[in-house]
Structures are given as structure tokens and as C-alpha cells.
Short mmCIF file of C-alpha atoms and ligand atoms in Angstrom, two decimals:
data_model
loop_
_atom_site.label_atom_id
_atom_site.label_comp_id
_atom_site.label_asym_id
_atom_site.label_seq_id
_atom_site.Cartn_x
_atom_site.Cartn_y
_atom_site.Cartn_z
CA UNK A 1 3.35 -34.23 6.36
CA UNK A 2 2.26 -32.81 3.08
CA UNK A 3 1.61 -35.23 0.15
CA UNK A 4 4.50 -34.01 -1.80
CA UNK A 5 6.94 -34.38 1.21
CA UNK A 6 5.74 -37.90 1.58
CA UNK A 7 6.32 -38.73 -2.07
CA UNK A 8 9.98 -37.35 -1.96
CA UNK A 9 10.62 -39.54 0.96
CA UNK A 10 9.16 -42.61 -0.68
CA UNK A 11 11.43 -42.04 -3.74
CA UNK A 12 14.52 -41.63 -1.48
CA UNK A 13 13.78 -44.83 0.29
CA UNK A 14 13.36 -46.66 -3.01
CA UNK A 15 16.78 -45.58 -4.13
CA UNK A 16 18.46 -46.85 -0.96
CA UNK A 17 16.80 -50.20 -1.07
CA UNK A 18 17.53 -50.63 -4.82
CA UNK A 19 16.38 -54.13 -6.05
CA UNK A 20 14.62 -55.22 -2.84
CA UNK A 21 11.76 -52.64 -3.31
CA UNK A 22 10.21 -53.92 -6.51
CA UNK A 23 10.19 -57.45 -4.96
CA UNK A 24 8.46 -56.23 -1.82
CA UNK A 25 5.86 -54.38 -3.84
CA UNK A 26 5.00 -57.25 -6.25
CA UNK A 27 2.75 -59.36 -4.17
CA UNK A 28 4.47 -60.87 -1.24
CA UNK A 29 2.11 -58.82 1.03
CA UNK A 30 -0.82 -59.67 -1.05
CA UNK A 31 -0.80 -56.39 -3.06
CA UNK A 32 -1.20 -56.30 -6.85
CA UNK A 33 1.76 -55.78 -9.24
CA UNK A 34 1.60 -51.96 -9.16
CA UNK A 35 0.69 -51.19 -5.51
CA UNK A 36 -2.97 -51.95 -6.10
CA UNK A 37 -4.73 -53.40 -3.04
CA UNK A 38 -6.32 -56.73 -3.52
CA UNK A 39 -9.97 -56.70 -4.74
CA UNK A 40 -11.03 -59.00 -1.94
CA UNK A 41 -9.79 -60.22 1.35
CA UNK A 42 -9.83 -63.86 0.13
CA UNK A 43 -12.93 -65.02 2.06
CA UNK A 44 -13.46 -68.76 1.27
CA UNK A 45 -17.20 -68.14 0.45
CA UNK A 46 -17.29 -64.48 -0.78
CA UNK A 47 -13.81 -63.98 -2.48
CA UNK A 48 -14.63 -60.44 -3.78
CA UNK A 49 -15.91 -59.14 -0.37
CA UNK A 50 -13.80 -56.60 1.23
CA UNK A 51 -10.52 -55.46 -0.08
CA UNK A 52 -6.81 -55.57 0.71
CA UNK A 53 -4.36 -52.84 1.36
CA UNK A 54 -6.07 -50.87 3.96
CA UNK A 55 -8.18 -51.00 7.17
CA UNK A 56 -11.13 -48.73 7.78
CA UNK A 57 -11.15 -47.08 11.15
CA UNK A 58 -14.22 -44.87 10.83
CA UNK A 59 -17.14 -44.30 8.60
CA UNK A 60 -18.83 -40.91 8.55
CA UNK A 61 -21.99 -41.25 6.34
CA UNK A 62 -23.97 -38.08 5.65
CA UNK A 63 -27.07 -39.26 3.79
CA UNK A 64 -30.50 -38.10 2.56
CA UNK A 65 -33.35 -40.24 1.49
CA UNK A 66 -36.46 -39.41 -0.42
CA UNK A 67 -38.97 -42.33 -0.14
CA UNK A 68 -41.24 -41.05 -2.83
CA UNK A 69 -38.40 -40.86 -5.40
CA UNK A 70 -36.50 -43.83 -3.67
CA UNK A 71 -33.41 -41.70 -4.05
CA UNK A 72 -30.55 -41.96 -1.59
CA UNK A 73 -27.74 -39.37 -1.85
CA UNK A 74 -24.82 -38.30 0.25
CA UNK A 75 -21.22 -38.55 1.15
CA UNK A 76 -19.27 -41.30 2.64
CA UNK A 77 -16.18 -40.20 4.52
CA UNK A 78 -13.76 -43.09 5.34
CA UNK A 79 -10.87 -42.73 7.64
CA UNK A 80 -8.44 -45.60 6.83
CA UNK A 81 -4.94 -46.89 7.39
CA UNK A 82 -2.90 -48.18 4.48
CA UNK A 83 -1.50 -51.65 5.35
CA UNK A 84 0.81 -51.64 2.27
CA UNK A 85 1.93 -48.99 -0.11
CA UNK A 86 -1.01 -48.07 -2.33
CA UNK A 87 -1.23 -46.38 -5.72
CA UNK A 88 -4.87 -47.67 -6.01
CA UNK A 89 -7.26 -49.49 -3.91
CA UNK A 90 -10.77 -50.72 -4.10
CA UNK A 91 -14.06 -50.01 -2.15
CA UNK A 92 -17.01 -52.25 -2.35
CA UNK A 93 -20.12 -50.56 -3.79
CA UNK A 94 -22.93 -51.90 -5.92
CA UNK A 95 -25.27 -49.81 -7.97
CA UNK A 96 -25.64 -46.02 -7.29
CA UNK A 97 -23.80 -43.28 -9.23
CA UNK A 98 -20.44 -42.09 -7.91
CA UNK A 99 -20.16 -38.38 -8.48
CA UNK A 100 -16.83 -37.56 -6.95
CA UNK A 101 -14.08 -39.28 -5.03
CA UNK A 102 -11.36 -37.45 -2.96
CA UNK A 103 -8.34 -38.77 -1.17
CA UNK A 104 -6.84 -36.49 1.49
CA UNK A 105 -9.07 -33.61 0.10
CA UNK A 106 -7.75 -33.95 -3.41
CA UNK A 107 -9.84 -35.32 -6.32
CA UNK A 108 -8.98 -38.91 -7.12
CA UNK A 109 -9.76 -40.70 -10.29
CA UNK A 110 -11.99 -43.88 -10.01
CA UNK A 111 -13.55 -46.47 -12.12
CA UNK A 112 -16.08 -49.24 -11.49
CA UNK A 113 -16.18 -52.80 -12.27
CA UNK A 114 -19.00 -54.92 -10.77
CA UNK A 115 -18.87 -54.27 -6.97
CA UNK A 116 -15.29 -52.83 -7.17
CA UNK A 117 -14.98 -49.12 -7.02
CA UNK A 118 -11.24 -48.65 -7.76
CA UNK A 119 -9.84 -45.36 -6.51
CA UNK A 120 -6.53 -43.92 -7.71
CA UNK A 121 -5.16 -41.18 -5.54
CA UNK A 122 -2.92 -38.89 -7.29
CA UNK A 123 -0.01 -39.67 -4.90
CA UNK A 124 0.81 -43.03 -3.68
CA UNK A 125 -0.16 -43.83 -0.04
CA UNK A 126 2.57 -45.05 2.18
CA UNK A 127 2.31 -48.24 4.25
CA UNK A 128 1.01 -47.18 7.71
CA UNK A 129 -0.40 -43.85 6.39
CA UNK A 130 -3.78 -42.83 7.75
CA UNK A 131 -5.88 -41.18 4.98
CA UNK A 132 -9.30 -39.87 4.45
CA UNK A 133 -11.34 -40.96 1.34
CA UNK A 134 -14.61 -39.34 0.48
CA UNK A 135 -17.19 -40.64 -1.99
CA UNK A 136 -20.18 -38.51 -3.17
CA UNK A 137 -22.86 -40.67 -4.52
CA UNK A 138 -26.50 -40.88 -5.35
CA UNK A 139 -29.16 -43.14 -6.87
CA UNK A 140 -31.75 -45.75 -6.17
CA UNK A 141 -29.99 -48.24 -3.92
CA UNK A 142 -30.31 -51.90 -4.99
CA UNK A 143 -31.89 -54.78 -3.32
CA UNK A 144 -29.28 -57.61 -3.43
CA UNK A 145 -30.24 -61.26 -3.74
CA UNK A 146 -28.21 -63.58 -1.54
CA UNK A 147 -26.76 -66.97 -2.72
CA UNK A 148 -29.60 -68.53 -0.66
CA UNK A 149 -32.20 -66.49 -2.51
CA UNK A 150 -33.04 -64.11 0.39
CA UNK A 151 -33.03 -60.41 -0.09
CA UNK A 152 -30.85 -57.80 1.56
CA UNK A 153 -29.14 -54.51 0.77
CA UNK A 154 -31.71 -51.86 0.43
CA UNK A 155 -35.21 -52.99 1.05
CA UNK A 156 -38.31 -50.75 0.44
CA UNK A 157 -40.77 -50.96 3.18
CA UNK A 158 -44.41 -50.01 3.47
CA UNK A 159 -43.47 -46.57 4.57
CA UNK A 160 -39.76 -46.18 3.92
CA UNK A 161 -36.75 -48.34 3.70
CA UNK A 162 -34.67 -50.80 5.52
CA UNK A 163 -30.90 -51.53 5.10
CA UNK A 164 -29.86 -55.07 5.86
CA UNK A 165 -26.28 -56.21 5.32
CA UNK A 166 -25.67 -59.80 6.02
CA UNK A 167 -23.57 -61.05 4.32
CA UNK A 168 -22.85 -58.56 1.52
CA UNK A 169 -25.87 -56.06 1.41
CA UNK A 170 -24.21 -53.04 2.96
CA UNK A 171 -22.40 -52.27 -0.25
CA UNK A 172 -25.78 -51.31 -1.74
CA UNK A 173 -25.97 -48.15 0.45
CA UNK A 174 -22.42 -47.09 1.28
CA UNK A 175 -18.93 -47.66 -0.06
CA UNK A 176 -16.60 -49.46 2.12
CA UNK A 177 -14.42 -52.42 2.99
CA UNK A 178 -17.39 -54.81 3.24
CA UNK A 179 -16.02 -57.82 5.00
CA UNK A 180 -16.55 -58.69 8.71
CA UNK A 181 -12.69 -58.65 9.27
CA UNK A 182 -12.60 -54.89 8.94
CA UNK A 183 -14.66 -53.31 11.69
CA UNK A 184 -14.85 -49.61 12.33
CA UNK A 185 -16.74 -46.90 14.33
CA UNK A 186 -19.57 -45.10 12.59
CA UNK A 187 -21.27 -41.65 12.58
CA UNK A 188 -24.43 -41.87 10.52
CA UNK A 189 -26.58 -38.72 9.76
CA UNK A 190 -29.71 -39.31 7.81
CA UNK A 191 -32.04 -36.58 6.43
CA UNK A 192 -35.66 -37.67 5.71
CA UNK A 193 -38.97 -35.98 5.18
CA UNK A 194 -40.43 -34.48 8.25
CA UNK A 195 -42.67 -37.00 10.04
CA UNK A 196 -40.40 -39.99 9.30
CA UNK A 197 -37.82 -41.33 11.64
CA UNK A 198 -34.41 -42.66 10.62
CA UNK A 199 -32.96 -45.23 13.13
CA UNK A 200 -29.45 -46.58 12.90
CA UNK A 201 -26.68 -48.02 15.14
CA UNK A 202 -25.28 -46.55 18.36
CA UNK A 203 -26.83 -43.64 20.09
CA UNK A 204 -29.00 -40.78 18.65
CA UNK A 205 -26.88 -37.75 19.13
CA UNK A 206 -29.05 -35.08 17.43
CA UNK A 207 -32.43 -34.67 15.79
CA UNK A 208 -33.27 -31.44 14.03
CA UNK A 209 -35.91 -30.30 11.59
CA UNK A 210 -35.38 -27.62 9.01
CA UNK A 211 -37.45 -26.78 5.93
CA UNK A 212 -39.64 -29.77 6.11
CA UNK A 213 -36.82 -32.28 6.61
CA UNK A 214 -35.45 -33.92 9.72
CA UNK A 215 -31.81 -35.06 10.18
CA UNK A 216 -31.10 -37.84 12.65
CA UNK A 217 -27.55 -38.16 13.72
CA UNK A 218 -26.33 -41.51 15.10
CA UNK A 219 -22.95 -42.38 16.66
CA UNK A 220 -21.57 -45.86 17.13
CA UNK A 221 -18.28 -45.63 19.04
CA UNK A 222 -17.51 -49.37 19.33
CA UNK A 223 -16.42 -51.36 16.18
CA UNK A 224 -19.17 -52.30 13.93
CA UNK A 225 -18.94 -54.95 11.22
CA UNK A 226 -20.39 -53.50 8.16
CA UNK A 227 -23.00 -56.29 7.74
CA UNK A 228 -24.58 -55.30 10.99
CA UNK A 229 -24.69 -51.58 10.20
CA UNK A 230 -28.29 -50.62 9.53
CA UNK A 231 -30.67 -47.85 8.61
CA UNK A 232 -34.41 -47.97 9.10
CA UNK A 233 -36.56 -45.14 7.66
CA UNK A 234 -40.30 -45.06 8.27
CA UNK A 235 -43.02 -44.24 10.72
CA UNK A 236 -42.12 -45.56 14.09
CA UNK A 237 -43.30 -45.23 17.68
CA UNK A 238 -40.08 -44.56 19.57
CA UNK A 239 -39.62 -45.65 23.20
CA UNK A 240 -36.48 -44.61 25.01
CA UNK A 241 -35.61 -45.99 28.52
CA UNK A 242 -32.86 -47.53 30.44
CA UNK A 243 -32.08 -51.04 31.64
CA UNK A 244 -31.59 -51.67 35.34
CA UNK A 245 -27.92 -51.30 34.71
CA UNK A 246 -28.49 -47.80 33.23
CA UNK A 247 -27.88 -48.83 29.63
CA UNK A 248 -29.82 -46.63 27.24
CA UNK A 249 -32.55 -48.46 25.33
CA UNK A 250 -33.95 -47.15 21.98
CA UNK A 251 -36.86 -49.13 20.56
CA UNK A 252 -38.58 -48.16 17.35
CA UNK A 253 -41.75 -50.01 16.39
CA UNK A 254 -43.91 -49.78 13.35
CA UNK A 255 -47.24 -48.53 14.77
CA UNK A 256 -49.11 -51.63 13.08
CA UNK A 257 -46.80 -53.92 15.26
CA UNK A 258 -46.96 -52.07 18.54
CA UNK A 259 -49.61 -54.04 20.33
CA UNK A 260 -48.32 -57.50 19.25
CA UNK A 261 -44.65 -56.50 20.19
CA UNK A 262 -45.43 -55.26 23.60
CA UNK A 263 -44.94 -58.46 25.68
CA UNK A 264 -41.67 -59.44 24.18
CA UNK A 265 -40.20 -55.94 24.06
CA UNK A 266 -41.22 -55.25 27.62
CA UNK A 267 -38.77 -58.06 28.60
CA UNK A 268 -35.79 -56.55 26.63
CA UNK A 269 -34.03 -55.13 29.71
CA UNK A 270 -34.48 -58.56 31.49
CA UNK A 271 -33.09 -60.43 28.46
CA UNK A 272 -30.10 -58.04 28.51
CA UNK A 273 -29.30 -58.58 32.09
CA UNK A 274 -29.80 -62.36 31.74
CA UNK A 275 -27.36 -62.32 28.68
CA UNK A 276 -24.76 -60.21 30.58
CA UNK A 277 -25.01 -62.75 33.46
CA UNK A 278 -24.38 -65.65 31.08
CA UNK A 279 -22.11 -64.27 28.44
CA UNK A 280 -20.18 -61.44 30.23
CA UNK A 281 -20.47 -57.66 30.28
CA UNK A 282 -22.44 -56.22 27.45
CA UNK A 283 -19.89 -54.97 24.83
CA UNK A 284 -21.86 -51.80 23.53
CA UNK A 285 -23.17 -48.51 24.84
CA UNK A 286 -26.81 -48.80 24.05
CA UNK A 287 -29.42 -51.47 23.11
CA UNK A 288 -32.88 -51.61 21.59
CA UNK A 289 -34.81 -53.06 18.77
CA UNK A 290 -36.38 -52.03 15.39
CA UNK A 291 -39.69 -53.71 14.51
CA UNK A 292 -40.96 -53.31 10.93
CA UNK A 293 -43.90 -55.08 9.25
CA UNK A 294 -43.75 -58.79 8.48
CA UNK A 295 -43.56 -58.14 4.71
CA UNK A 296 -40.70 -55.50 5.12
CA UNK A 297 -38.05 -58.38 5.40
CA UNK A 298 -38.17 -62.13 5.41
CA UNK A 299 -35.89 -62.52 8.43
CA UNK A 300 -34.63 -60.87 11.58
CA UNK A 301 -31.06 -59.57 11.76
CA UNK A 302 -28.85 -58.76 14.69
CA UNK A 303 -27.93 -55.23 13.49
CA UNK A 304 -25.50 -53.76 16.04
CA UNK A 305 -27.14 -52.20 19.25
CA UNK A 306 -30.69 -52.74 17.99
CA UNK A 307 -31.63 -55.85 15.93
CA UNK A 308 -34.27 -55.64 13.25
CA UNK A 309 -37.47 -57.74 13.40
CA UNK A 310 -39.95 -58.23 10.64
CA UNK A 311 -43.07 -58.05 12.85
CA UNK A 312 -43.57 -58.65 16.53
CA UNK A 313 -40.82 -61.04 17.78
CA UNK A 314 -41.23 -64.09 19.99
CA UNK A 315 -39.22 -63.91 23.07
CA UNK A 316 -36.82 -66.55 21.85
CA UNK A 317 -36.09 -64.65 18.71
CA UNK A 318 -35.36 -61.52 20.78
CA UNK A 319 -33.00 -63.65 22.90
CA UNK A 320 -31.31 -64.99 19.78
CA UNK A 321 -30.66 -61.49 18.23
CA UNK A 322 -29.63 -59.99 21.42
CA UNK A 323 -27.15 -62.84 22.03
CA UNK A 324 -25.60 -62.04 18.67
CA UNK A 325 -24.42 -58.69 20.15
CA UNK A 326 -21.85 -60.87 22.02
CA UNK A 327 -21.61 -63.66 19.36
CA UNK A 328 -21.26 -61.99 16.05
CA UNK A 329 -21.05 -58.37 16.72
CA UNK A 330 -18.46 -58.03 19.43
CA UNK A 331 -16.67 -61.34 18.67
CA UNK A 332 -17.02 -61.30 14.91
CA UNK A 333 -16.13 -64.23 12.57
CA UNK A 334 -12.88 -63.71 10.66
CA UNK A 335 -14.50 -65.17 7.54
CA UNK A 336 -18.03 -66.28 6.45
CA UNK A 337 -16.97 -69.87 7.02
CA UNK A 338 -16.96 -69.26 10.73
CA UNK A 339 -20.67 -68.46 10.88
CA UNK A 340 -21.39 -71.31 13.35
CA UNK A 341 -19.56 -69.17 16.02
CA UNK A 342 -22.50 -66.72 15.51
CA UNK A 343 -25.37 -68.80 14.93
CA UNK A 344 -24.42 -71.85 17.05
CA UNK A 345 -24.12 -69.53 20.14
CA UNK A 346 -27.16 -67.52 19.31
CA UNK A 347 -29.22 -70.66 18.99
CA UNK A 348 -27.75 -72.08 22.19
CA UNK A 349 -28.68 -68.93 23.99
CA UNK A 350 -32.22 -69.82 23.07
CA UNK A 351 -31.83 -73.32 24.58
CA UNK A 352 -30.42 -71.74 27.71
CA UNK A 353 -33.13 -69.16 28.00
CA UNK A 354 -35.79 -71.87 27.56
CA UNK A 355 -34.05 -73.98 30.29
CA UNK A 356 -33.88 -71.00 32.66
CA UNK A 357 -37.56 -70.21 31.99
CA UNK A 358 -38.50 -73.76 33.19
CA UNK A 359 -39.06 -75.21 29.67
CA UNK A 360 -37.14 -78.13 28.28
CA UNK A 361 -33.52 -78.21 29.34
CA UNK A 362 -30.70 -77.70 26.88
CA UNK A 363 -29.92 -81.42 27.37
CA UNK A 364 -33.46 -82.33 26.42
CA UNK A 365 -33.38 -79.93 23.37
CA UNK A 366 -30.04 -81.60 22.40
CA UNK A 367 -31.45 -85.07 22.68
CA UNK A 368 -34.56 -84.29 20.82
CA UNK A 369 -32.52 -82.77 17.96
CA UNK A 370 -30.17 -85.72 17.90
CA UNK A 371 -33.03 -88.22 17.71
CA UNK A 372 -35.66 -86.43 15.62
CA UNK A 373 -33.93 -83.35 14.21
CA UNK A 374 -34.40 -84.35 10.62
CA UNK A 375 -38.17 -84.07 10.99
CA UNK A 376 -37.96 -80.40 11.55
CA UNK A 377 -34.48 -79.63 9.85
CA UNK A 378 -34.38 -81.67 6.65
CA UNK A 379 -30.74 -80.75 5.93
CA UNK A 380 -29.55 -81.09 9.55
CA UNK A 381 -26.95 -83.83 8.80
CA UNK A 382 -25.93 -82.50 5.31
CA UNK A 383 -22.71 -80.83 6.32
CA UNK A 384 -20.71 -80.11 9.46
CA UNK A 385 -21.28 -76.69 11.15
CA UNK A 386 -17.67 -75.46 10.65
CA UNK A 387 -17.69 -76.28 6.95
CA UNK A 388 -20.81 -74.93 5.17
CA UNK A 389 -21.24 -76.76 1.92
CA UNK A 390 -21.44 -73.41 -0.06
CA UNK A 391 -22.10 -69.68 0.20
CA UNK A 392 -25.84 -70.54 -0.10
CA UNK A 393 -25.56 -72.55 3.05
CA UNK A 394 -23.84 -70.25 5.58
CA UNK A 395 -27.16 -69.73 7.13
CA UNK A 396 -28.52 -73.25 6.85
CA UNK A 397 -29.69 -75.52 9.64
CA UNK A 398 -26.39 -77.32 10.32
CA UNK A 399 -24.69 -73.96 11.11
CA UNK A 400 -27.48 -73.11 13.59
CA UNK A 401 -28.49 -76.40 15.12
CA UNK A 402 -25.38 -78.43 14.86
CA UNK A 403 -23.49 -75.31 15.88
CA UNK A 404 -25.59 -75.19 19.11
CA UNK A 405 -24.99 -78.95 19.57
CA UNK A 406 -21.23 -78.45 19.50
CA UNK A 407 -21.70 -75.78 22.31
CA UNK A 408 -23.71 -78.34 24.26
CA UNK A 409 -21.14 -80.90 23.83
CA UNK A 410 -18.62 -78.74 25.35
CA UNK A 411 -20.82 -78.03 28.30
CA UNK A 412 -21.36 -81.81 28.75
CA UNK A 413 -17.63 -82.33 28.62
CA UNK A 414 -16.63 -79.64 31.15
CA UNK A 415 -19.66 -79.18 33.48
CA UNK A 416 -21.66 -76.03 34.11
CA UNK A 417 -19.10 -74.03 36.08
CA UNK A 418 -16.31 -74.45 33.61
CA UNK A 419 -18.80 -73.94 30.79
CA UNK A 420 -19.84 -70.57 31.80
CA UNK A 421 -16.23 -69.56 32.57
CA UNK A 422 -15.36 -70.63 29.04
CA UNK A 423 -18.15 -68.75 27.44
CA UNK A 424 -17.41 -65.48 29.40
CA UNK A 425 -13.65 -65.97 28.87
CA UNK A 426 -14.22 -66.27 25.12
CA UNK A 427 -16.29 -63.10 24.81
CA UNK A 428 -13.67 -61.36 26.86
CA UNK A 429 -10.71 -62.58 24.94
CA UNK A 430 -12.04 -61.50 21.58
CA UNK A 431 -14.19 -58.61 22.66
CA UNK A 432 -14.61 -56.05 19.68
CA UNK A 433 -12.40 -58.36 17.55
CA UNK A 434 -12.41 -61.20 15.05
CA UNK A 435 -12.01 -64.81 15.66
CA UNK A 436 -12.19 -68.01 13.71
CA UNK A 437 -12.92 -71.70 14.43
CA UNK A 438 -9.24 -72.43 15.02
CA UNK A 439 -9.07 -69.64 17.56
CA UNK A 440 -12.05 -71.12 19.29
CA UNK A 441 -10.86 -74.71 19.54
CA UNK A 442 -7.46 -73.56 20.63
CA UNK A 443 -8.97 -71.31 23.26
CA UNK A 444 -11.09 -74.17 24.75
CA UNK A 445 -8.07 -76.55 24.71
CA UNK A 446 -5.97 -73.89 26.42
CA UNK A 447 -8.56 -73.21 29.23
CA UNK A 448 -9.19 -76.99 29.85
CA UNK A 449 -5.84 -78.54 29.31
CA UNK A 450 -6.60 -81.82 31.07
CA UNK A 451 -9.19 -82.93 28.51
CA UNK A 452 -8.97 -84.21 24.96
CA UNK A 453 -11.27 -82.30 22.75
CA UNK A 454 -9.93 -83.66 19.51
CA UNK A 455 -12.81 -86.27 19.10
CA UNK A 456 -15.38 -83.67 19.84
CA UNK A 457 -14.00 -81.33 17.15
CA UNK A 458 -13.60 -84.24 14.66
CA UNK A 459 -17.07 -85.62 15.06
CA UNK A 460 -19.28 -82.64 15.87
CA UNK A 461 -17.46 -79.64 14.41
CA UNK A 462 -15.90 -81.05 11.24
CA UNK A 463 -17.44 -84.46 10.84
CA UNK A 464 -19.56 -84.87 7.70
CA UNK A 465 -21.81 -87.61 9.14
CA UNK A 466 -24.15 -87.74 12.01
CA UNK A 467 -21.87 -88.51 14.99
CA UNK A 468 -22.30 -91.89 16.73
CA UNK A 469 -24.09 -91.76 20.04
CA UNK A 470 -21.49 -91.42 22.67
N1 LIG B 501 -28.04 -63.75 11.22
C1 LIG B 501 -29.51 -63.75 11.09
C2 LIG B 501 -30.06 -64.27 12.40
O1 LIG B 501 -29.75 -65.43 12.80
C3 LIG B 501 -30.07 -64.50 9.93
C4 LIG B 501 -29.49 -64.06 8.60
C5 LIG B 501 -29.88 -63.19 7.82
C6 LIG B 501 -28.31 -64.67 7.90
N2 LIG B 501 -29.18 -63.07 6.67
C7 LIG B 501 -28.24 -63.91 6.73
C8 LIG B 501 -27.28 -65.62 8.27
C9 LIG B 501 -27.14 -64.20 5.85
C10 LIG B 501 -26.33 -65.74 7.38
C11 LIG B 501 -26.26 -65.06 6.20
O2 LIG B 501 -30.74 -63.74 13.07
ZN1 LIG B 502 -28.65 -65.69 14.14
#
């Protein structure tokens, strides 16, 4: 349907429905007064993150980066579906200069206010309509400081750059609906000076050099939450292989880290198979890792398909970030309040790995943490895992450690067989989706109907104080 034909139809429908239409458009569905999509999805910790009114289905990013000038330029092509009638909608983007925006191939007007890039298509978009918006932009991408003081967004590295997006950094390098509740597939093409490598999510589809520059084209078919989209540009030693199950492995290591990384990375296929045995079938079409230098980032991140490590990882950290592919990347929290579903499970994966390797059992780790946890994690009993005290604390110790303790309490309650069934059933039920804490507790109760989990949730998940010893 052409844009003008659609407009005519919208007017005709308005006439038939008379008074009902203005009501429907004035906010019952979360839209603004004049068909403007909301400037945030209402996240309890990051209210401006994401946007209402549409769902992105696909991001096509065509980018070029010049490390000497630190300039990123390109076009973002988003395919989205309007979830309400829209005369305007927001994308999240911080910094950069927007040169042109089009909607369905026609120039759209836009303005900017903080992280909101407001786009006004000439013609209103219908509810349910699938539309394409393109944003041409350029500039020096920003490094974003998180509420907890850590740095994300676009990080300059010793020999290039690294894009890390948790929780809100991805808006520094491409415009989008930057909230974990809106996942999409990605095609990312990046042009860099010859000699450098550009690594991203999914599989490398093409690599071609012309005129002193090389374009790397990456394809991620399964849904990606934008905070685990990544781009790593620099000099890397690339190793391509396959796991025993035939899954493609793409590992990029900064040459200065190669020797120290060897032992842990050699076990990556084994970790993948171990994780699939424990958590269920791997949800993506390739795996791997990106290892940069220790000063390039202050932390590791579970970027989809191939996590990023600042320096050679210990095996437990590799286990943690690969476990996130199930817990966080495939089953993604609905809001930033549900972080324990990521970090509790990824931390518990470390306990399980250690147990399976013949180290302390998860029961011993749990007991040690219960008895002496404050010695290592000062703020361990400050707040319950399912209710981080503030945006600055969504990655604090209670989310990780008490989150893992919740998982262990469930295992204690149901026994090993039922526990592994529960874990694998959970990753299957919400594969490639979003889930929150309520979904999780309801799921456990449904699967194990003969037990009362209420005290466990009350004391270990939501309880403010250190639970009494059972
Ligand atoms: N998710 C990362 C990990 O555990 C850590 C992390 C990095 C993080 N940045 C964050 C957690 C922002 C919460 C918010 O490996
Ligand atoms: Zn983690």
C-alpha cells in the first residue's frame, strides 16, 4: 500500500468511529497526546531507555571507523513495526551528528533532546504497519559513564575501539530502541583501515578489501538485545574452528594477550558442550570470544555469540560469560530490575563448573558465602537480589551472589534431577524472549506444584535482611 492510500484509509476509519478515536489515541495505549510514541518503555531503573510505539525487528548497520580521527560514520537502517498509530516516535542516540532521517524512503524531520532522537514521518504510521527508518549519522562516538561509575558505550582501545552496551551504552554508536525488551536481528557491516579487523555479533559473512580499507560484514540471525550488540576494532589474531557439535567458533585475541589466553580459550568448546548439557541446547548459530587488553575495558561483557574480555580470562570467567548466552542473551530480562536472572544464573554456572571440576561443591560455596560472605562482598546483605537498591546497583554483589544463592536454594528444595529439568525447561520456555522475576517464580511453582516456594521467594529473593539459617 502506498503512503497516501494508507492515509486516506486512516481518515475514513476516523470518521466511522467518531468520538471513540480521539480517546483511543490519547494515552490508553501508552502513546502521547498526538500519536507520539512514549520516550521510554518505563523501566523502573532507566525510565528513558527504549521507546514506546514500535518494535524493531531488524537493524542494518553500515558503518565506517577511522581510528586516527576517531570518527564513526554510517547509516542505520531499522525495520520496525508500529504498535500504535504514530505521527512521531523516538530513537535513543547520544552524541553523534544526525545528517538525515528517512521513513519509508522519504525524508523525515527530526529533532534531538538528550538521548531522544524524535522522528516525525510526513505521514502517520498505522498501528501494525511495518516501516523502515534510516538514520545517516557521523561523529566521535561518546564514552558513557554508568550510574555505578564504570565506562561503556564507545571505548577507545590501544589499537582501535570497543563498543560495550550494558546497560545503556549502545546508543553511543547506533540509534535504536535501546532497551532489553526489544530484541532484533542484526546485519553489521564495518569498514576499517586495511590491517585492522572489525569483529561483531553472529557470523562473518564477507570480508573484502578495496582502496586500503577492509569491510567486515557480520550477520546475527537470532534476536539480539542491543546491550549485547558489540563492535571490536583493532589488531587481532583470529582463530576459526568448530566445536565437537559443529558449531562455528570465531575467536579474536589481541596479540599481546595471545599467550596468556591460550589455556582458557582452548577449553571454550568443552565449556560450550558442558553448558549445553546443563542448560539446554545452545540458542545461537556461532560462538567465540574477543580478548582485548586489560586497560581497554574494566570488565568483561557477555556480548552475543562472543563475549568480550579485557585481558586473558580465567576459565571461571569464560564459563560465566558463556553461561550468559543462555541467561541474559537468549532469556533476556524484561527490565533492568530482573538482572539477577542474568547474574545469579551466570554466577551459579561458575559454582557448578567448579563442582564438576572437582573443586568445592556448590553447597560448600553456598555455605561459605552464607557464613563469611561479607568478608569478600561487603555489601552482600544490603539489598535483596530481585530488588536492587538503585540503578547504580544493578550489577552489585547481591545481584550476583545472592542471585546465585536463590538458584542454589531451589536446587536444595527440589533435588538435582528436578533442578536440571527446571533450568533446561526455563531456557526452553523463554528461548529468544524476555522474562521477569514473576515469570520465573510462576514457572518454578507450576513445574513443582507440590512444594511451597513462598518462604523461599520471601526470604531469599525479596527479603531485605540476611535470611535465618533454615
Ligand atoms: N554483565 C557483565 C558480566 O557479568 C557485567 C556488567 C558490565 C554489568 N556492565 C554492566 C552488569 C552493567 C550490569 C550492568 O559479565
Ligand atoms: Zn555476568
